[in-house]
Amino acid sequence: MAEAERIIGTPDIPEAGGAGPEQSDSGSTGAPGPAEGSSPTEGPGPTEGPDPAEGSTPAHGRPKGRRKIAVLFGVALFAYALDLISKMIVVAKLEHHDSIEVVGDLLRFSAIRNAGAAFGFGEAYTIIFTVIATAVIVVIARLARKLYSLPWAIALGLLLGGALGNLTDRIFRSPGLFKGAVVDFIAPKNFAVFNLADSAIVCGGILIVLLSFRGLDPDGTVHKD
């Protein structure tokens, strides 16, 4: 019997007072348990960082389009008001009077009525230029919804203000609706007579060409050919 007990072995009986190794809840022996007072499921969580949903900006870094739309219409309103006021003064004070020398004979103010396009071109196609100006205004208004570039907002605002200025003349001035003659008064030496609306259109067009050469699109993206 003693030999059989030696071969089979006897189960370990813990000593009184718990001197033997303690078992964890999972049944393993000898493994250190969690520190007292801590949850066994707690561990090093993911590194905390700023919530991407709070205060984040779009990945492309574009500013809000509404601000650019406000700039566009603000520039257009300024250009339109400046053109309209200048024409009202010219019609009231300068039309049917002698021209005024501003810089000697290099620049004069001389009021004329122009039925053509900018700088007096195409006087036989007044109605066509009226339609073109209207189309330009519609296109700019539709493009404004995708506008995220400040330089483009300024350029389109100049175009819009100039187009509205000359279109107002074509609608409300003689000889009739959509055939009205535009008031021009800026007369450089050896150059065609024009107005502030023409200047805004030309400046806006030049700015658009420069932006296109630089690869800047109205939506704020930059492309390289």
PDB file of C-alpha atoms in Angstrom:
ATOM      1  CA  MET A   1       0.000   0.000   0.000  1.00  0.00           C
ATOM      2  CA  ALA A   2       2.802   2.384   0.818  1.00  0.00           C
ATOM      3  CA  GLU A   3       4.407   1.630  -2.542  1.00  0.00           C
ATOM      4  CA  ALA A   4       1.113   2.342  -4.400  1.00  0.00           C
ATOM      5  CA  GLU A   5       0.701   5.651  -2.621  1.00  0.00           C
ATOM      6  CA  ARG A   6       4.239   6.605  -3.579  1.00  0.00           C
ATOM      7  CA  ILE A   7       3.577   5.897  -7.271  1.00  0.00           C
ATOM      8  CA  ILE A   8       0.149   7.563  -7.506  1.00  0.00           C
ATOM      9  CA  GLY A   9       1.037  10.440  -5.257  1.00  0.00           C
ATOM     10  CA  THR A  10      -1.150  12.277  -2.795  1.00  0.00           C
ATOM     11  CA  PRO A  11      -2.963  15.554  -3.539  1.00  0.00           C
ATOM     12  CA  ASP A  12      -1.392  18.690  -2.155  1.00  0.00           C
ATOM     13  CA  ILE A  13      -3.283  19.804   0.879  1.00  0.00           C
ATOM     14  CA  PRO A  14      -2.834  23.497   1.656  1.00  0.00           C
ATOM     15  CA  GLU A  15      -1.494  24.138   5.018  1.00  0.00           C
ATOM     16  CA  ALA A  16      -3.510  25.840   7.622  1.00  0.00           C
ATOM     17  CA  GLY A  17      -3.438  29.617   7.454  1.00  0.00           C
ATOM     18  CA  GLY A  18      -3.296  29.678   3.598  1.00  0.00           C
ATOM     19  CA  ALA A  19       0.432  29.116   3.301  1.00  0.00           C
ATOM     20  CA  GLY A  20       0.005  27.439  -0.087  1.00  0.00           C
ATOM     21  CA  PRO A  21      -0.061  29.315  -3.435  1.00  0.00           C
ATOM     22  CA  GLU A  22      -3.312  31.195  -4.048  1.00  0.00           C
ATOM     23  CA  GLN A  23      -5.343  30.551  -7.161  1.00  0.00           C
ATOM     24  CA  SER A  24      -6.673  33.401  -9.219  1.00  0.00           C
ATOM     25  CA  ASP A  25     -10.270  33.590 -10.373  1.00  0.00           C
ATOM     26  CA  SER A  26      -9.233  32.169 -13.742  1.00  0.00           C
ATOM     27  CA  GLY A  27      -7.818  29.056 -12.113  1.00  0.00           C
ATOM     28  CA  SER A  28      -4.104  29.683 -12.741  1.00  0.00           C
ATOM     29  CA  THR A  29      -1.671  29.331  -9.883  1.00  0.00           C
ATOM     30  CA  GLY A  30       1.211  31.499  -8.994  1.00  0.00           C
ATOM     31  CA  ALA A  31       0.240  34.357 -11.308  1.00  0.00           C
ATOM     32  CA  PRO A  32       0.187  37.811  -9.781  1.00  0.00           C
ATOM     33  CA  GLY A  33      -3.349  39.176  -9.603  1.00  0.00           C
ATOM     34  CA  PRO A  34      -4.448  42.711 -10.337  1.00  0.00           C
ATOM     35  CA  ALA A  35      -3.561  45.408  -7.916  1.00  0.00           C
ATOM     36  CA  GLU A  36      -5.961  45.922  -5.079  1.00  0.00           C
ATOM     37  CA  GLY A  37      -8.794  48.288  -5.935  1.00  0.00           C
ATOM     38  CA  SER A  38      -8.329  48.051  -9.705  1.00  0.00           C
ATOM     39  CA  SER A  39     -10.677  46.396 -12.148  1.00  0.00           C
ATOM     40  CA  PRO A  40      -9.261  43.234 -13.740  1.00  0.00           C
ATOM     41  CA  THR A  41     -10.510  44.377 -17.148  1.00  0.00           C
ATOM     42  CA  GLU A  42      -8.738  47.723 -17.080  1.00  0.00           C
ATOM     43  CA  GLY A  43      -5.658  48.147 -19.227  1.00  0.00           C
ATOM     44  CA  PRO A  44      -3.765  50.835 -21.045  1.00  0.00           C
ATOM     45  CA  GLY A  45      -6.421  52.368 -23.297  1.00  0.00           C
ATOM     46  CA  PRO A  46      -5.814  54.092 -26.608  1.00  0.00           C
ATOM     47  CA  THR A  47      -3.921  57.319 -26.500  1.00  0.00           C
ATOM     48  CA  GLU A  48      -6.400  60.122 -26.075  1.00  0.00           C
ATOM     49  CA  GLY A  49      -6.297  62.896 -28.633  1.00  0.00           C
ATOM     50  CA  PRO A  50      -8.533  65.713 -29.800  1.00  0.00           C
ATOM     51  CA  ASP A  51     -11.934  64.654 -30.976  1.00  0.00           C
ATOM     52  CA  PRO A  52     -11.791  64.895 -34.803  1.00  0.00           C
ATOM     53  CA  ALA A  53     -15.392  65.951 -34.829  1.00  0.00           C
ATOM     54  CA  GLU A  54     -14.751  68.996 -32.663  1.00  0.00           C
ATOM     55  CA  GLY A  55     -13.043  72.046 -34.077  1.00  0.00           C
ATOM     56  CA  SER A  56     -11.696  70.146 -37.051  1.00  0.00           C
ATOM     57  CA  THR A  57     -11.306  71.681 -40.457  1.00  0.00           C
ATOM     58  CA  PRO A  58     -11.852  69.915 -43.766  1.00  0.00           C
ATOM     59  CA  ALA A  59      -8.929  67.844 -44.997  1.00  0.00           C
ATOM     60  CA  HIS A  60      -8.438  70.176 -47.950  1.00  0.00           C
ATOM     61  CA  GLY A  61      -8.132  73.167 -45.611  1.00  0.00           C
ATOM     62  CA  ARG A  62     -10.644  75.311 -47.501  1.00  0.00           C
ATOM     63  CA  PRO A  63     -12.234  78.224 -45.725  1.00  0.00           C
ATOM     64  CA  LYS A  64     -15.978  78.415 -45.684  1.00  0.00           C
ATOM     65  CA  GLY A  65     -17.461  79.154 -49.063  1.00  0.00           C
ATOM     66  CA  ARG A  66     -20.011  81.577 -47.674  1.00  0.00           C
ATOM     67  CA  ARG A  67     -17.301  84.083 -46.835  1.00  0.00           C
ATOM     68  CA  LYS A  68     -15.995  83.973 -50.384  1.00  0.00           C
ATOM     69  CA  ILE A  69     -19.511  84.461 -51.751  1.00  0.00           C
ATOM     70  CA  ALA A  70     -19.868  87.497 -49.486  1.00  0.00           C
ATOM     71  CA  VAL A  71     -16.583  88.883 -50.853  1.00  0.00           C
ATOM     72  CA  LEU A  72     -17.743  88.301 -54.435  1.00  0.00           C
ATOM     73  CA  PHE A  73     -21.010  90.166 -53.995  1.00  0.00           C
ATOM     74  CA  GLY A  74     -19.368  92.832 -51.849  1.00  0.00           C
ATOM     75  CA  VAL A  75     -16.821  93.614 -54.576  1.00  0.00           C
ATOM     76  CA  ALA A  76     -19.572  93.496 -57.214  1.00  0.00           C
ATOM     77  CA  LEU A  77     -21.758  95.880 -55.235  1.00  0.00           C
ATOM     78  CA  PHE A  78     -18.866  98.313 -54.705  1.00  0.00           C
ATOM     79  CA  ALA A  79     -17.900  98.276 -58.408  1.00  0.00           C
ATOM     80  CA  TYR A  80     -21.528  98.658 -59.492  1.00  0.00           C
ATOM     81  CA  ALA A  81     -22.228 101.532 -57.093  1.00  0.00           C
ATOM     82  CA  LEU A  82     -19.041 103.358 -58.090  1.00  0.00           C
ATOM     83  CA  ASP A  83     -19.902 103.024 -61.780  1.00  0.00           C
ATOM     84  CA  LEU A  84     -23.519 104.056 -61.302  1.00  0.00           C
ATOM     85  CA  ILE A  85     -22.673 107.147 -59.225  1.00  0.00           C
ATOM     86  CA  SER A  86     -19.946 108.255 -61.630  1.00  0.00           C
ATOM     87  CA  LYS A  87     -22.329 107.996 -64.599  1.00  0.00           C
ATOM     88  CA  MET A  88     -25.014 109.966 -62.790  1.00  0.00           C
ATOM     89  CA  ILE A  89     -22.516 112.768 -62.100  1.00  0.00           C
ATOM     90  CA  VAL A  90     -21.236 112.721 -65.687  1.00  0.00           C
ATOM     91  CA  VAL A  91     -24.765 112.909 -67.162  1.00  0.00           C
ATOM     92  CA  ALA A  92     -25.738 115.723 -64.808  1.00  0.00           C
ATOM     93  CA  LYS A  93     -22.556 117.817 -64.893  1.00  0.00           C
ATOM     94  CA  LEU A  94     -20.496 116.920 -67.950  1.00  0.00           C
ATOM     95  CA  GLU A  95     -22.777 115.810 -70.754  1.00  0.00           C
ATOM     96  CA  HIS A  96     -23.258 118.540 -73.403  1.00  0.00           C
ATOM     97  CA  HIS A  97     -20.349 120.461 -71.878  1.00  0.00           C
ATOM     98  CA  ASP A  98     -16.704 120.814 -72.760  1.00  0.00           C
ATOM     99  CA  SER A  99     -14.362 118.045 -71.682  1.00  0.00           C
ATOM    100  CA  ILE A 100     -12.317 118.421 -68.510  1.00  0.00           C
ATOM    101  CA  GLU A 101      -8.552 117.971 -68.589  1.00  0.00           C
ATOM    102  CA  VAL A 102      -7.365 115.758 -65.749  1.00  0.00           C
ATOM    103  CA  VAL A 103      -3.704 115.192 -66.638  1.00  0.00           C
ATOM    104  CA  GLY A 104      -2.994 117.759 -69.340  1.00  0.00           C
ATOM    105  CA  ASP A 105      -3.890 116.333 -72.718  1.00  0.00           C
ATOM    106  CA  LEU A 106      -2.988 112.801 -71.590  1.00  0.00           C
ATOM    107  CA  LEU A 107      -6.271 112.183 -69.770  1.00  0.00           C
ATOM    108  CA  ARG A 108      -9.573 113.960 -70.088  1.00  0.00           C
ATOM    109  CA  PHE A 109     -13.157 113.447 -68.931  1.00  0.00           C
ATOM    110  CA  SER A 110     -15.478 113.704 -71.906  1.00  0.00           C
ATOM    111  CA  ALA A 111     -19.046 112.366 -71.848  1.00  0.00           C
ATOM    112  CA  ILE A 112     -20.222 110.283 -74.800  1.00  0.00           C
ATOM    113  CA  ARG A 113     -22.915 107.670 -75.400  1.00  0.00           C
ATOM    114  CA  ASN A 114     -21.679 104.296 -76.626  1.00  0.00           C
ATOM    115  CA  ALA A 115     -24.077 101.773 -78.141  1.00  0.00           C
ATOM    116  CA  GLY A 116     -21.368  99.144 -78.623  1.00  0.00           C
ATOM    117  CA  ALA A 117     -19.230  97.026 -76.376  1.00  0.00           C
ATOM    118  CA  ALA A 118     -16.404  98.159 -74.140  1.00  0.00           C
ATOM    119  CA  PHE A 119     -14.209 100.908 -75.632  1.00  0.00           C
ATOM    120  CA  GLY A 120     -16.715 101.607 -78.390  1.00  0.00           C
ATOM    121  CA  PHE A 121     -16.418  98.398 -80.382  1.00  0.00           C
ATOM    122  CA  GLY A 122     -19.370  96.818 -82.215  1.00  0.00           C
ATOM    123  CA  GLU A 123     -21.976  99.580 -82.050  1.00  0.00           C
ATOM    124  CA  ALA A 124     -24.228  97.682 -84.467  1.00  0.00           C
ATOM    125  CA  TYR A 125     -24.620  94.739 -82.054  1.00  0.00           C
ATOM    126  CA  THR A 126     -26.033  96.362 -78.926  1.00  0.00           C
ATOM    127  CA  ILE A 127     -28.673  93.694 -78.318  1.00  0.00           C
ATOM    128  CA  ILE A 128     -26.056  90.945 -78.641  1.00  0.00           C
ATOM    129  CA  PHE A 129     -23.829  92.567 -76.021  1.00  0.00           C
ATOM    130  CA  THR A 130     -26.860  92.883 -73.767  1.00  0.00           C
ATOM    131  CA  VAL A 131     -27.504  89.141 -74.035  1.00  0.00           C
ATOM    132  CA  ILE A 132     -23.831  88.375 -73.411  1.00  0.00           C
ATOM    133  CA  ALA A 133     -23.754  90.563 -70.311  1.00  0.00           C
ATOM    134  CA  THR A 134     -26.865  88.824 -68.983  1.00  0.00           C
ATOM    135  CA  ALA A 135     -25.317  85.394 -69.616  1.00  0.00           C
ATOM    136  CA  VAL A 136     -22.125  86.413 -67.807  1.00  0.00           C
ATOM    137  CA  ILE A 137     -24.120  87.467 -64.745  1.00  0.00           C
ATOM    138  CA  VAL A 138     -26.012  84.155 -64.681  1.00  0.00           C
ATOM    139  CA  VAL A 139     -22.814  82.108 -65.042  1.00  0.00           C
ATOM    140  CA  ILE A 140     -21.082  84.003 -62.222  1.00  0.00           C
ATOM    141  CA  ALA A 141     -24.094  83.570 -59.943  1.00  0.00           C
ATOM    142  CA  ARG A 142     -24.091  79.803 -60.576  1.00  0.00           C
ATOM    143  CA  LEU A 143     -20.317  79.536 -60.133  1.00  0.00           C
ATOM    144  CA  ALA A 144     -20.524  81.288 -56.765  1.00  0.00           C
ATOM    145  CA  ARG A 145     -21.900  78.111 -55.165  1.00  0.00           C
ATOM    146  CA  LYS A 146     -18.559  76.367 -55.702  1.00  0.00           C
ATOM    147  CA  LEU A 147     -16.353  79.320 -54.828  1.00  0.00           C
ATOM    148  CA  TYR A 148     -13.636  78.777 -52.180  1.00  0.00           C
ATOM    149  CA  SER A 149     -10.855  81.058 -53.483  1.00  0.00           C
ATOM    150  CA  LEU A 150     -10.480  84.666 -52.356  1.00  0.00           C
ATOM    151  CA  PRO A 151      -8.653  85.875 -55.518  1.00  0.00           C
ATOM    152  CA  TRP A 152     -11.341  84.275 -57.674  1.00  0.00           C
ATOM    153  CA  ALA A 153     -14.021  85.927 -55.541  1.00  0.00           C
ATOM    154  CA  ILE A 154     -12.442  89.331 -56.180  1.00  0.00           C
ATOM    155  CA  ALA A 155     -12.028  88.676 -59.910  1.00  0.00           C
ATOM    156  CA  LEU A 156     -15.587  87.446 -60.379  1.00  0.00           C
ATOM    157  CA  GLY A 157     -16.879  90.325 -58.263  1.00  0.00           C
ATOM    158  CA  LEU A 158     -15.217  92.818 -60.588  1.00  0.00           C
ATOM    159  CA  LEU A 159     -16.682  91.077 -63.620  1.00  0.00           C
ATOM    160  CA  LEU A 160     -20.138  90.954 -62.058  1.00  0.00           C
ATOM    161  CA  GLY A 161     -20.115  94.593 -60.973  1.00  0.00           C
ATOM    162  CA  GLY A 162     -18.909  95.793 -64.380  1.00  0.00           C
ATOM    163  CA  ALA A 163     -21.419  93.679 -66.273  1.00  0.00           C
ATOM    164  CA  LEU A 164     -24.259  94.942 -64.075  1.00  0.00           C
ATOM    165  CA  GLY A 165     -23.136  98.544 -64.554  1.00  0.00           C
ATOM    166  CA  ASN A 166     -23.223  98.449 -68.338  1.00  0.00           C
ATOM    167  CA  LEU A 167     -26.326  96.253 -68.408  1.00  0.00           C
ATOM    168  CA  THR A 168     -28.177  98.887 -66.369  1.00  0.00           C
ATOM    169  CA  ASP A 169     -27.398 101.447 -69.067  1.00  0.00           C
ATOM    170  CA  ARG A 170     -28.542  99.119 -71.840  1.00  0.00           C
ATOM    171  CA  ILE A 171     -31.860  98.479 -70.094  1.00  0.00           C
ATOM    172  CA  PHE A 172     -32.804 101.953 -68.866  1.00  0.00           C
ATOM    173  CA  ARG A 173     -31.116 104.497 -71.126  1.00  0.00           C
ATOM    174  CA  SER A 174     -32.189 105.700 -74.574  1.00  0.00           C
ATOM    175  CA  PRO A 175     -32.871 104.774 -77.299  1.00  0.00           C
ATOM    176  CA  GLY A 176     -34.834 101.910 -75.735  1.00  0.00           C
ATOM    177  CA  LEU A 177     -35.096  98.736 -73.669  1.00  0.00           C
ATOM    178  CA  PHE A 178     -32.035  96.462 -74.089  1.00  0.00           C
ATOM    179  CA  LYS A 179     -30.704  98.886 -76.739  1.00  0.00           C
ATOM    180  CA  GLY A 180     -29.592 101.704 -74.496  1.00  0.00           C
ATOM    181  CA  ALA A 181     -26.281 103.470 -75.047  1.00  0.00           C
ATOM    182  CA  VAL A 182     -23.665 103.185 -72.299  1.00  0.00           C
ATOM    183  CA  VAL A 183     -22.261 106.352 -70.740  1.00  0.00           C
ATOM    184  CA  ASP A 184     -18.479 106.601 -71.262  1.00  0.00           C
ATOM    185  CA  PHE A 185     -16.323 109.454 -70.010  1.00  0.00           C
ATOM    186  CA  ILE A 186     -12.703 108.395 -69.336  1.00  0.00           C
ATOM    187  CA  ALA A 187     -10.733 109.520 -72.386  1.00  0.00           C
ATOM    188  CA  PRO A 188      -6.975 108.801 -72.420  1.00  0.00           C
ATOM    189  CA  LYS A 189      -4.982 110.316 -75.253  1.00  0.00           C
ATOM    190  CA  ASN A 190      -5.009 108.208 -78.446  1.00  0.00           C
ATOM    191  CA  PHE A 191      -7.259 105.602 -76.853  1.00  0.00           C
ATOM    192  CA  ALA A 192     -10.953 104.729 -76.801  1.00  0.00           C
ATOM    193  CA  VAL A 193     -13.288 106.351 -74.268  1.00  0.00           C
ATOM    194  CA  PHE A 194     -14.500 104.011 -71.495  1.00  0.00           C
ATOM    195  CA  ASN A 195     -16.079 103.985 -68.052  1.00  0.00           C
ATOM    196  CA  LEU A 196     -15.493 102.426 -64.635  1.00  0.00           C
ATOM    197  CA  ALA A 197     -17.583  99.350 -65.502  1.00  0.00           C
ATOM    198  CA  ASP A 198     -15.274  98.657 -68.449  1.00  0.00           C
ATOM    199  CA  SER A 199     -12.284  99.057 -66.135  1.00  0.00           C
ATOM    200  CA  ALA A 200     -13.740  96.577 -63.631  1.00  0.00           C
ATOM    201  CA  ILE A 201     -14.407  94.036 -66.394  1.00  0.00           C
ATOM    202  CA  VAL A 202     -10.872  94.359 -67.783  1.00  0.00           C
ATOM    203  CA  CYS A 203      -9.242  94.121 -64.333  1.00  0.00           C
ATOM    204  CA  GLY A 204     -11.355  91.083 -63.448  1.00  0.00           C
ATOM    205  CA  GLY A 205     -10.484  89.414 -66.746  1.00  0.00           C
ATOM    206  CA  ILE A 206      -6.751  90.018 -66.293  1.00  0.00           C
ATOM    207  CA  LEU A 207      -6.891  88.614 -62.766  1.00  0.00           C
ATOM    208  CA  ILE A 208      -8.693  85.487 -64.004  1.00  0.00           C
ATOM    209  CA  VAL A 209      -6.009  84.935 -66.662  1.00  0.00           C
ATOM    210  CA  LEU A 210      -3.251  85.254 -64.033  1.00  0.00           C
ATOM    211  CA  LEU A 211      -5.023  82.822 -61.692  1.00  0.00           C
ATOM    212  CA  SER A 212      -5.465  80.346 -64.530  1.00  0.00           C
ATOM    213  CA  PHE A 213      -1.753  80.513 -65.384  1.00  0.00           C
ATOM    214  CA  ARG A 214      -0.937  79.809 -61.744  1.00  0.00           C
ATOM    215  CA  GLY A 215      -3.251  76.803 -61.767  1.00  0.00           C
ATOM    216  CA  LEU A 216      -5.636  78.107 -59.114  1.00  0.00           C
ATOM    217  CA  ASP A 217      -9.231  76.992 -59.602  1.00  0.00           C
ATOM    218  CA  PRO A 218     -12.353  78.739 -58.230  1.00  0.00           C
ATOM    219  CA  ASP A 219     -12.872  75.899 -55.725  1.00  0.00           C
ATOM    220  CA  GLY A 220      -9.493  76.645 -54.130  1.00  0.00           C
ATOM    221  CA  THR A 221      -7.595  73.684 -55.560  1.00  0.00           C
ATOM    222  CA  VAL A 222      -4.307  74.062 -57.422  1.00  0.00           C
ATOM    223  CA  HIS A 223      -3.596  71.983 -60.504  1.00  0.00           C
ATOM    224  CA  LYS A 224      -0.459  71.609 -62.594  1.00  0.00           C
ATOM    225  CA  ASP A 225      -0.616  70.865 -66.287  1.00  0.00           C
TER     226      ASP A 225
END
